[in-house]
Structures are given as C-alpha cells and as structure tokens.
CSV table of C-alpha atoms in Angstrom, one decimal:
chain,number,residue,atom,x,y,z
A,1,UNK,CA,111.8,138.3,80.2
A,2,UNK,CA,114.5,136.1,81.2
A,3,UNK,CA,113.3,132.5,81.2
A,4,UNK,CA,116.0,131.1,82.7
A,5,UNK,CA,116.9,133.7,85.7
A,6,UNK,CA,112.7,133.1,86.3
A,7,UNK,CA,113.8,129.5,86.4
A,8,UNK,CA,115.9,130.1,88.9
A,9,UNK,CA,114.1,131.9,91.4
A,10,UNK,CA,111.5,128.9,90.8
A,11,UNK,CA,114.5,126.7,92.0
A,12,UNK,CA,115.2,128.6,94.7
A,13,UNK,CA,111.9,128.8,95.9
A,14,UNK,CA,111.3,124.9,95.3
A,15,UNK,CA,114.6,123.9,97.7
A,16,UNK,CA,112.8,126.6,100.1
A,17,UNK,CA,109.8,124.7,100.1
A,18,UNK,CA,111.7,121.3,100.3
A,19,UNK,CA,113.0,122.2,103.6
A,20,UNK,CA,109.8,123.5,105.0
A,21,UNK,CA,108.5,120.2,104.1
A,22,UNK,CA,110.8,118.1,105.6
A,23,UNK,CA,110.6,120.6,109.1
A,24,UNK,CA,106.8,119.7,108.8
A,25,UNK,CA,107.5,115.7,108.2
A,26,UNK,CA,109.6,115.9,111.5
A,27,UNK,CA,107.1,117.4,113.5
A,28,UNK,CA,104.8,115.4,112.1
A,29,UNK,CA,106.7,112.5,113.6
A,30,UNK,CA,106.2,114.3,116.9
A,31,UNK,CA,103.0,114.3,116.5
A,32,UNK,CA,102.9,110.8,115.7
A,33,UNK,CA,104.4,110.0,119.0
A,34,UNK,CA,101.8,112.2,120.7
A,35,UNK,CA,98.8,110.4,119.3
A,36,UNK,CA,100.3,107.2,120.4
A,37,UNK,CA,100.2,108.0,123.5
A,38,UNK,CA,96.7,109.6,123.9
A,39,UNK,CA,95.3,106.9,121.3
A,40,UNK,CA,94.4,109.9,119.5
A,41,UNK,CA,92.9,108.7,115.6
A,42,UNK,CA,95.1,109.8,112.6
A,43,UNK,CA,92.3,111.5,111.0
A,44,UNK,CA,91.4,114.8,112.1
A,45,UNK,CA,89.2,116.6,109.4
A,46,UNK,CA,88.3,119.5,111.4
A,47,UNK,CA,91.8,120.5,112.3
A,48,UNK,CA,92.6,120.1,108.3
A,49,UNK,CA,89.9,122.2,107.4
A,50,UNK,CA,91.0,124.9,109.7
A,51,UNK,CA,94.4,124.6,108.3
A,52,UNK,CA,92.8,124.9,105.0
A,53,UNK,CA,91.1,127.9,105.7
A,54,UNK,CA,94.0,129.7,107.3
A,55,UNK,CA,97.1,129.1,104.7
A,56,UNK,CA,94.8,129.7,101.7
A,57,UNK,CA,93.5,133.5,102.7
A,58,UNK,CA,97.2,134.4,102.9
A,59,UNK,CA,96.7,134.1,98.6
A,60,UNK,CA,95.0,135.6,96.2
A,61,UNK,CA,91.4,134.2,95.6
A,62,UNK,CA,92.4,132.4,92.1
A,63,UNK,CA,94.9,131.1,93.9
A,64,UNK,CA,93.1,129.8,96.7
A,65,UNK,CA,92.1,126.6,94.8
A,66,UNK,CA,95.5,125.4,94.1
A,67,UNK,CA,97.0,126.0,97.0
A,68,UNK,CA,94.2,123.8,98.7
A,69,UNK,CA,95.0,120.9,96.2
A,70,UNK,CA,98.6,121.4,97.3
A,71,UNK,CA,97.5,121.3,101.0
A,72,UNK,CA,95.1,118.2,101.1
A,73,UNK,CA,98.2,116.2,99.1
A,74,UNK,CA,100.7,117.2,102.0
A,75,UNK,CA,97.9,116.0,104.4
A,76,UNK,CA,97.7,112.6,102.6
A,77,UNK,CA,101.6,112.1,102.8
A,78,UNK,CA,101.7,113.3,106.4
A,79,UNK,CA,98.5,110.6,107.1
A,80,UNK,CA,100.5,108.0,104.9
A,81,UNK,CA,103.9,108.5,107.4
A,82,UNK,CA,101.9,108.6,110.3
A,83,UNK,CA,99.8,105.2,109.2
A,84,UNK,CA,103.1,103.6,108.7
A,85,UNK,CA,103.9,104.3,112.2
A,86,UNK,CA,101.0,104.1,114.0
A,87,UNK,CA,99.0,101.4,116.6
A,88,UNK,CA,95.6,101.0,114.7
A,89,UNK,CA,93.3,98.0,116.4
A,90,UNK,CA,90.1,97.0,114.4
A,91,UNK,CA,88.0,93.8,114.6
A,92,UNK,CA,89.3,92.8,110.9
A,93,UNK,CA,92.9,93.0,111.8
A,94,UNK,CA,92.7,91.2,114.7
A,95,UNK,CA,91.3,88.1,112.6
A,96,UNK,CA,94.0,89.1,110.7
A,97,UNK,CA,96.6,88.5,113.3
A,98,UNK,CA,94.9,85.4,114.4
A,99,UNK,CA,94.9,84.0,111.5
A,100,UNK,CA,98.8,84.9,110.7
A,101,UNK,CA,99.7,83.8,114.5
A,102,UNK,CA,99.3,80.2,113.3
A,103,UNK,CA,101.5,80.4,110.8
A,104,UNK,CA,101.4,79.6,107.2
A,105,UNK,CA,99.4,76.8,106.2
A,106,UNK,CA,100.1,74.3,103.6
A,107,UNK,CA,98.2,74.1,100.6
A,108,UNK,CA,95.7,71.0,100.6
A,109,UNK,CA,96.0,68.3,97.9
A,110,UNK,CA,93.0,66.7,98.4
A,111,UNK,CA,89.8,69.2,98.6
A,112,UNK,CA,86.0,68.8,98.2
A,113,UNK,CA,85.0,71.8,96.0
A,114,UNK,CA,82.1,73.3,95.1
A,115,UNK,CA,81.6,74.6,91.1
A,116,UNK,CA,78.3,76.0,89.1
A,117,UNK,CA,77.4,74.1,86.2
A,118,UNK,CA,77.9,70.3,85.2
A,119,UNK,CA,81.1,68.3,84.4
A,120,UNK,CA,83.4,69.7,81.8
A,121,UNK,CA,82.4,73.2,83.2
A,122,UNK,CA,85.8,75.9,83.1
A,123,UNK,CA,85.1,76.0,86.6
A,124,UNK,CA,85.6,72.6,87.2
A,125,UNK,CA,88.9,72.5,85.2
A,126,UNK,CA,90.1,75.6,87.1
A,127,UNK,CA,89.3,73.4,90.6
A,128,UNK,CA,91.7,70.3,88.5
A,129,UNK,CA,94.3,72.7,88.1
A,130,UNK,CA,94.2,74.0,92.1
A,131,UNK,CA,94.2,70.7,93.8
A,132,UNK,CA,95.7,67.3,92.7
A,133,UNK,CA,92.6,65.2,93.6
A,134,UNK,CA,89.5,67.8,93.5
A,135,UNK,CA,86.1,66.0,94.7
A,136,UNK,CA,83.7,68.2,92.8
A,137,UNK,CA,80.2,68.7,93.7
A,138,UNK,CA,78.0,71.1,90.9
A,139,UNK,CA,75.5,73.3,91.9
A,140,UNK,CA,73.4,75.4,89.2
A,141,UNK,CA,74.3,78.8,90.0
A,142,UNK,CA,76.7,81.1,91.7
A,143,UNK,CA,74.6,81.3,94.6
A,144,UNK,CA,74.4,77.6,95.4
A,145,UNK,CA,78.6,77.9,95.2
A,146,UNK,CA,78.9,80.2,98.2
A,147,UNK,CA,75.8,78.9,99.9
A,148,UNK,CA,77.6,75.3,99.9
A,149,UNK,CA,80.5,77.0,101.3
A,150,UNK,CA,78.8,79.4,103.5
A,151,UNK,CA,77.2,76.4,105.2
A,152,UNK,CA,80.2,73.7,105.1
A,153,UNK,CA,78.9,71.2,102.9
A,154,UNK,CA,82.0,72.0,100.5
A,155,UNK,CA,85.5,73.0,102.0
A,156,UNK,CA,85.7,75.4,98.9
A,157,UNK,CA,84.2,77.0,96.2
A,158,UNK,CA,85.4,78.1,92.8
A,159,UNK,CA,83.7,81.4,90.9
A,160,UNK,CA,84.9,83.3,87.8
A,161,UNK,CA,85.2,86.7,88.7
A,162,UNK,CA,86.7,88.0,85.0
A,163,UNK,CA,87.9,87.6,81.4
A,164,UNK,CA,90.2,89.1,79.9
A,165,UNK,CA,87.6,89.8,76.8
A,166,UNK,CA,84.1,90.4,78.5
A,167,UNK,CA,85.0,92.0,81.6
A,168,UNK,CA,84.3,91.5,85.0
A,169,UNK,CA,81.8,88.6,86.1
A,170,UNK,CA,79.1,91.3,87.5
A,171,UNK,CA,77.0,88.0,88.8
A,172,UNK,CA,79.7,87.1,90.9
A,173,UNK,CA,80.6,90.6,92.5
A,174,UNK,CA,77.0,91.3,93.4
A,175,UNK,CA,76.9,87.9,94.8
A,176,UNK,CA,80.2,88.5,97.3
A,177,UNK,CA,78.2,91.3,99.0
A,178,UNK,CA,75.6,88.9,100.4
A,179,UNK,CA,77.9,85.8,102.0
A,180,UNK,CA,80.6,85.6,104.0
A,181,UNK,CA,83.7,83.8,102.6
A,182,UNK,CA,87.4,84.5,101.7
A,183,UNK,CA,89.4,84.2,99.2
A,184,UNK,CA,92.3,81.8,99.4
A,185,UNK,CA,94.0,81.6,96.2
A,186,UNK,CA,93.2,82.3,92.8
A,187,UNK,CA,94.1,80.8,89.1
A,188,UNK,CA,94.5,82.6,86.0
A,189,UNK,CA,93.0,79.8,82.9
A,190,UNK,CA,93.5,80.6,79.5
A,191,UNK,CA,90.5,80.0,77.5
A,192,UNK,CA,90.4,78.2,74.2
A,193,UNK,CA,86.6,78.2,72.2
A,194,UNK,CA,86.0,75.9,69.4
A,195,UNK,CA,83.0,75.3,67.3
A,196,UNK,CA,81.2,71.8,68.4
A,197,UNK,CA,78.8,70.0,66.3
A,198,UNK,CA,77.2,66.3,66.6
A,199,UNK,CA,79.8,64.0,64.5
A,200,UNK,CA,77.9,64.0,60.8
A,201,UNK,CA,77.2,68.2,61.3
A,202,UNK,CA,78.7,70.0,58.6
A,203,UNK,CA,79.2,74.0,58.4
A,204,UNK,CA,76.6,75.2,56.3
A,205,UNK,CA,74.1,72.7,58.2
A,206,UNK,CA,73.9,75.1,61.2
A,207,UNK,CA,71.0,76.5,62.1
A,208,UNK,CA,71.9,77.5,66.0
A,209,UNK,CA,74.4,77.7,68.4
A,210,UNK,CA,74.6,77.4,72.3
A,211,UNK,CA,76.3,78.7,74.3
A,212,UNK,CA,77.6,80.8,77.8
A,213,UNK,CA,77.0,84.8,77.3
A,214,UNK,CA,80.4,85.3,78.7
A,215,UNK,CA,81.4,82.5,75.3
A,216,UNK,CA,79.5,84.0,72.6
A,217,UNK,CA,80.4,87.5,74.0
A,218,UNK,CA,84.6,86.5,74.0
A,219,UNK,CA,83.6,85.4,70.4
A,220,UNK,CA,81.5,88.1,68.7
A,221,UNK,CA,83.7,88.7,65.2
A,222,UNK,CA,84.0,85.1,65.2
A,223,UNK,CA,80.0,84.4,65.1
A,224,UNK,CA,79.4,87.7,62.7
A,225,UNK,CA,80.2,84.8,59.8
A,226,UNK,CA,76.9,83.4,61.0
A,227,UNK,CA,74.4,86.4,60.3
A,228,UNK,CA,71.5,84.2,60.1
A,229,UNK,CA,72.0,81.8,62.8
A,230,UNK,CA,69.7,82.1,65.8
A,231,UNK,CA,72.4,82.4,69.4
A,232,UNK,CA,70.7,81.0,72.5
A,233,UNK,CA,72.9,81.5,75.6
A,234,UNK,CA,72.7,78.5,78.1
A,235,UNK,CA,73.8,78.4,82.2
A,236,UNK,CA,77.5,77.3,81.2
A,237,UNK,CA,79.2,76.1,78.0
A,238,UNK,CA,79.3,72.7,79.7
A,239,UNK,CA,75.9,72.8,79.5
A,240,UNK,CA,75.5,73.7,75.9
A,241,UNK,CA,77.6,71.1,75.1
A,242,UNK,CA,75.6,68.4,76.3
A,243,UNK,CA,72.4,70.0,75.2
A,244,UNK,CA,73.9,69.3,71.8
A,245,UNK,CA,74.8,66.1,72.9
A,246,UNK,CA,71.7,65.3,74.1
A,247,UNK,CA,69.7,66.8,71.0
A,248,UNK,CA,70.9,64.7,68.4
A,249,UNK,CA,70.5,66.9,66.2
A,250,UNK,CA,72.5,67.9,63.0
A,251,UNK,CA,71.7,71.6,62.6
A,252,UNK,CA,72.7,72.9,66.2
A,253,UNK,CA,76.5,73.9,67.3
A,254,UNK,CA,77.9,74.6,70.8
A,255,UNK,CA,80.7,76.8,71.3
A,256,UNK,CA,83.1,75.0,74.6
A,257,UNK,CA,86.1,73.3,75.3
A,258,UNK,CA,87.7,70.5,74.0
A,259,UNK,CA,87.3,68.6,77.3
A,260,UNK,CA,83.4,69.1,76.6
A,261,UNK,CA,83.5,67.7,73.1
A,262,UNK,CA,85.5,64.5,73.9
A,263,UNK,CA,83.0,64.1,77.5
A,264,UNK,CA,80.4,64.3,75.4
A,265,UNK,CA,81.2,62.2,72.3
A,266,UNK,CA,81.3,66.0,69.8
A,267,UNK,CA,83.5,66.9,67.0
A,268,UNK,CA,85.4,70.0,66.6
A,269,UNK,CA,84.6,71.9,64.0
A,270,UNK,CA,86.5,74.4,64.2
A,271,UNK,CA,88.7,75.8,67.1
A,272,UNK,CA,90.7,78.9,69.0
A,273,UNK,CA,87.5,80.5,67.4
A,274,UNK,CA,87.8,83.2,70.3
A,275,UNK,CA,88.6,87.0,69.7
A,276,UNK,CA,92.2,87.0,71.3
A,277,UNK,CA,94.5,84.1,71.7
A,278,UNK,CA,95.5,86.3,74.8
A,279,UNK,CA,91.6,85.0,76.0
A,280,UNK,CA,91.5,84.0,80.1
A,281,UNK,CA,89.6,83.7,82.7
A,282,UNK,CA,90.1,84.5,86.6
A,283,UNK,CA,88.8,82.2,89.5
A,284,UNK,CA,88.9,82.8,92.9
A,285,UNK,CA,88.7,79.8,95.2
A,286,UNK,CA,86.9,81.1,98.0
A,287,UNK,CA,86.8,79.3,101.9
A,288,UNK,CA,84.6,80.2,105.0
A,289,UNK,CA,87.8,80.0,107.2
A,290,UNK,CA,90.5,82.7,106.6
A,291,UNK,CA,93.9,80.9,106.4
A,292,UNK,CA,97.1,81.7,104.4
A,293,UNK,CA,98.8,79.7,101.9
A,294,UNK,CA,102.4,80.4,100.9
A,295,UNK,CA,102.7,83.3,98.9
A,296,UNK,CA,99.9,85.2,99.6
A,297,UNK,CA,100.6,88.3,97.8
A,298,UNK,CA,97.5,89.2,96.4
A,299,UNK,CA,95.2,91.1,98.6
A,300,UNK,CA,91.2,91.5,97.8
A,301,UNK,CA,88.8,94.3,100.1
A,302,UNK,CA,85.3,95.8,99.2
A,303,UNK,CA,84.6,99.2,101.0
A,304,UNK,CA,81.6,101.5,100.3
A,305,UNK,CA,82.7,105.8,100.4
A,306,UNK,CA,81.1,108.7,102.3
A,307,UNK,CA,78.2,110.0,100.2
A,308,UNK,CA,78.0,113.1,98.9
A,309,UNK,CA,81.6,113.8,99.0
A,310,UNK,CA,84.3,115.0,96.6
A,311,UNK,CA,86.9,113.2,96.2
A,312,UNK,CA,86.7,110.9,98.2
A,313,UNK,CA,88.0,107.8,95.7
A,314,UNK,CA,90.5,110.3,94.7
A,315,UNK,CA,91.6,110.2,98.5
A,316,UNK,CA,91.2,106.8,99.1
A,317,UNK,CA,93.1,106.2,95.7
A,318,UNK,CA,95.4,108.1,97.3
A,319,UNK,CA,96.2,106.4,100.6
A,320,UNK,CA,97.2,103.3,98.0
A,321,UNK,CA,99.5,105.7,96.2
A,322,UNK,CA,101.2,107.1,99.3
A,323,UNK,CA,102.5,103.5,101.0
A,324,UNK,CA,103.6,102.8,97.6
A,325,UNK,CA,101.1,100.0,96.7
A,326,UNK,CA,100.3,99.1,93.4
A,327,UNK,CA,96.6,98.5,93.1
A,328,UNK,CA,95.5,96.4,90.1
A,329,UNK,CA,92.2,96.3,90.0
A,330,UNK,CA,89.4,98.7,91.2
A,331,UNK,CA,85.5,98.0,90.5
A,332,UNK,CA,82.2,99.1,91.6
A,333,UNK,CA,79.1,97.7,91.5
A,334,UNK,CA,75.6,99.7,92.5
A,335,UNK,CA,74.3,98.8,96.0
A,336,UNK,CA,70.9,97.3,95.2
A,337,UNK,CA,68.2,99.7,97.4
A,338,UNK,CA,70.2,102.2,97.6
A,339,UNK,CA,70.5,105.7,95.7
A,340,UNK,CA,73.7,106.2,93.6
A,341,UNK,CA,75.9,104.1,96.2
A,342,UNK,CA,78.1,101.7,95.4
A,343,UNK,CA,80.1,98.9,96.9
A,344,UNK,CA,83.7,99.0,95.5
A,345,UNK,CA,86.1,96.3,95.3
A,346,UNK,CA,90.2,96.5,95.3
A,347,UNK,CA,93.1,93.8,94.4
A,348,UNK,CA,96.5,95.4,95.1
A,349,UNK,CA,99.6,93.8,95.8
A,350,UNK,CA,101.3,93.7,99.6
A,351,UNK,CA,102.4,91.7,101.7
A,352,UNK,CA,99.7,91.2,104.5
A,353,UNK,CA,102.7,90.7,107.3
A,354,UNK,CA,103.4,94.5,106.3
A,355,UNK,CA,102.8,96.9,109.7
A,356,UNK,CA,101.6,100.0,107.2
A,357,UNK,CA,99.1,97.6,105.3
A,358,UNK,CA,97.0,96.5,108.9
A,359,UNK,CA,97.1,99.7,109.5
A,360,UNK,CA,95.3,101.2,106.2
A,361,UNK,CA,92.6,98.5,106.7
A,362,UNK,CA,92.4,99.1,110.0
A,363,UNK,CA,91.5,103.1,109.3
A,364,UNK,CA,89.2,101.6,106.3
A,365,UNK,CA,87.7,99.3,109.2
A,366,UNK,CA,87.3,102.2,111.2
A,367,UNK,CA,86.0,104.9,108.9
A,368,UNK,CA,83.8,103.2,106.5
A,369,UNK,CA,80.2,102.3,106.8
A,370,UNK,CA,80.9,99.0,105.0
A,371,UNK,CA,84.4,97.6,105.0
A,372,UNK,CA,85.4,93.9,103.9
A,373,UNK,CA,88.6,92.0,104.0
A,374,UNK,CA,88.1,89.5,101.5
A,375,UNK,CA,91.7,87.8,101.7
A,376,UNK,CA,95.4,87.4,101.1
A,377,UNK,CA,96.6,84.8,98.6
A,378,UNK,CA,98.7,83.6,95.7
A,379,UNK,CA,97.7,83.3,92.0
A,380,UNK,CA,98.5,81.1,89.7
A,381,UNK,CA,99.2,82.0,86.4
C-alpha cells in the first residue's frame, strides 16, 4: 500500500470536513441569534443526544464510539462560541456587575486583619507584607479567622491555602465551604525553616522538637538526622517557638522563622533546614464585601458536578479549554455527609471584565447544584 497516496485522500477528506465545520459554526451563529431572542438556554442535552444517536448509526458499531467523542467535542466548541456571544443573567454575575459598576477600588494601607495563631505566626508576616500598617488581631484557629470576618469584627482575614512542599491546606478548603467571604488578593511568601534552641542548647542536647505539621512535613529529610528524637506538632510554628521559649529548657528545639527566634529571645541553630529552597507558602486575604483591587487577574470558584455522570469534569474541564483559559489549579475535597461527592475548587486566569467569562459562571450558576464565586484579585509574588 501506498502510504502516502492514503495520506492524501486523508487530506482531502480532512479539508472536506474543515469546511463542513465551518458551514456548521455559521449556523451555529444563527442559532445563537435565535436563542437570543427566545431566551432559549445554551444547553440542550436532549437535542445532543438525538444528534448523537442519529450521526453515529450511519457507522459501523466499533466505530460508533469514536465518532461520539468527536461529536460531543464539536458540541463543546459550538457551546464555547455560543457562550462567548450570549446574554446569560444569574444572581452571581449580577453581584458581579455591581461590584465592577463602582469601579476599581484602591488598595487600603491601613487594615485591621484577622490571622490564626500568635505573633510571629507566617500568617501574620504575610498580613505585614499586604498592608503597610496591619492591625492584627490572633484567633486560635482557622475557624475563628472567617468567623471574625464573617461577622465584621476584622475588615479581613489571612489563611494559608498551600505550600509548595506539603500541598494544599485541606483545613482551610473544608473550612471555605461553611462561610461566606471573598477573596481579595493573595501573596505568595517564601518560607525559610531553621532549627531553634534556648541560647546554651547544643545539637546533640536535643531530645524533642516542636513544631507546625505543615513545618516538620516541608522538612522531613532534614529531621531523618534525628532518628531518636520525639516530634510533637503544635497549632503554629509561632507557637512552638514560644513554647520553647517558655520551657526553659535545654533539650527541646522548635523548627520557625527567624522573626520567631529574635521575638522570642532563641538562637538559630541551624537554618534553610527546609527540603527545597524553592519552599513557599500561599495566603489568600479573604473580605465579606466583594470589591476589586487593581489587577485582579486571578479568579477563584468552587462548584460541585452532577452525580453519577461521565465525564462530567472532563466537560467542565473542557468549557475552560474552549475560551482559552488557562486554569492553574483544580482541587477537590469530599463533601462531609455526603456519598462520594465532592466540592471542587478552580484558580484560572481571566479577566473578570471579559463578556465570555460572566457568561461561563453564569451557566455554572445556573446548572450546578452548588456554585461559588469566590473572587477576582491580584497576587503578589
């Protein structure tokens, strides 16, 4: 056989089915128009199932399959044109709207902010690094951080969502599906670990060593050196540190920062001790009032899927795909009460002015059981 006259007729066929496409895309258009008009929805599941079931019996049954796969992709790229030109309405876009209508707000220098932990907490340098003069009230856990929000006793609230080493903050994302907030900008803080020990503490004097779980985790093959040591995790390294501190004693270590060590009258042992010097952490500084800052690139939702359907993250992934955003982070976390569901989050990158954006959260509004906009904002890096 003739590989490259086969070729050929492949080409041929391929510009065949080029132009067939772009007939459909123009009618598509038409139909666009149409729905407009009626206020018909974009989605129409039954019609593509009949379509489905029509263009794949004119094929051989193994076959059938492929073609279907080629089908429901032409269906997501005619949905994708159509959502770009569409009037979609939906409670979360008109907040949306509202919210863009007065204009972008400046970012405020002078905040009170809400962090978990004590002074010297990474959460607390992460709030010095948003705002110029941060007035920082502590709260013990995650929880009291939104609830302080949530309620208005603190203008904002900063949470680590992730680390570069130990992975998502999983605390943190069950925590968002409870309160009501937003997310209003977001800082990127490298980490640096060190070893901390009372002043007269040498090396071979310790005995155990406090610390975060997130800490000791980002510096496992640094703490394999100390196979006979006891580890006993502690709220926040802050914390560790001034349990130390507060010990006295001379055969105890604390891995934390060196704002901690000076705070808290410690010596550095021995520092970087984390796994990679590439080691930081993500905060999100969260507000009960959506606004928008300059910038605001970054967009955060959380949207459950159908049950008991296939693909369906392969066709939401999809949607992403088709208006050309670039999606850089997608998590899920189980719904607690509920039978293999899960809530799943998405950062991507758009601009929230864009007319095809409002539009795919407005479908997601529309078609989900449990849709959240969590925010448009900058990050600092």
């Amino acid at each position: 056989m003739d590989l490259s006259k086969i070729r050929a007729e492949i080409d041929r066929v391929d510009d065949e089915i080029a132009t067939l496409y772009g007939k459909r895309m123009d009618l598509i258009k038409q139909v666009c128009e149409a729905k407009k008009e009626c206020g018909t929805p974009v989605n129409d599941p039954d019609r593509e199932k009949k379509i489905l079931l029509r263009v794949t019996d004119k094929v051989e049954e193994p076959i059938q399959v492929y073609l279907k796969r080629v089908f429901e992709t032409i269906f997501e790229t005619s949905k994708a044109f159509q959502t770009l030109n569409a009037e979609y309405h939906s409670d979360v876009v008109s907040k949306i709207q509202s919210a863009l209508d007065k204009g972008v707000v400046n970012f405020p220098v002078r905040a009170r902010v809400a962090c978990q932990g004590i002074e010297g907490a990474y959460s607390g340098i992460a709030a010095d690094r948003l705002f110029e003069l941060a007035d920082i009230t502590y709260f013990k856990n995650f929880d009291g951080v939104f609830q302080a929000v949530e309620k208005g006793f603190c203008k904002y609230g900063v949470l680590p969502i992730e680390n570069s080493s130990a992975g998502s903050v999983n605390q943190v994302y069950d925590l968002m599906k409870e309160h009501k907030f937003y997310i209003v900008r977001s800082i990127r803080l490298s980490i640096s670990h060190n070893l901390i020990v009372n002043k007269e503490t040498k090396l071979e004097d310790i005995k155990e060593i406090f610390s975060h779980e997130q800490a000791l985790s980002q510096c496992r093959h640094y703490l394999e050196k100390f196979a006979n040591v006891k580890i006993t995790a502690c709220p926040n390294t802050a914390v560790a540190a001034r349990m130390l501190a507060e010990s006295g004693r001379k055969d105890v270590a604390c891995i934390s920062s060196r704002e901690c060590a000076d705070l808290y009258g410690l010596k550095i042992l021995d520092n970087n001790i984390q796994d990679s010097n590439n080691n930081y952490t993500r905060f999100i500084l969260i507000a009960k009032d959506l606004e928008f800052y300059s910038e605001a690139h970054k967009i955060s939702i959380m949207t459950t899927l159908p049950q008991n359907t296939p693909g369906s993250l392969n066709k939401l992934l999809a949607k992403f795909s088709n208006l050309g955003i670039n999606l850089t982070k997608l998590e899920s976390r189980p719904i607690v009460g509920s039978s293999f569901e899960f809530m799943f989050y998405f950062d991507f990158d758009c601009d929230i002015r864009g007319k095809g954006v409002q539009n795919l959260l407005s479908e997601l509004d529309n078609s989900t059981e449990q849709f959240t906009f969590l925010g448009a904002y900058s990050e600092i890096v």
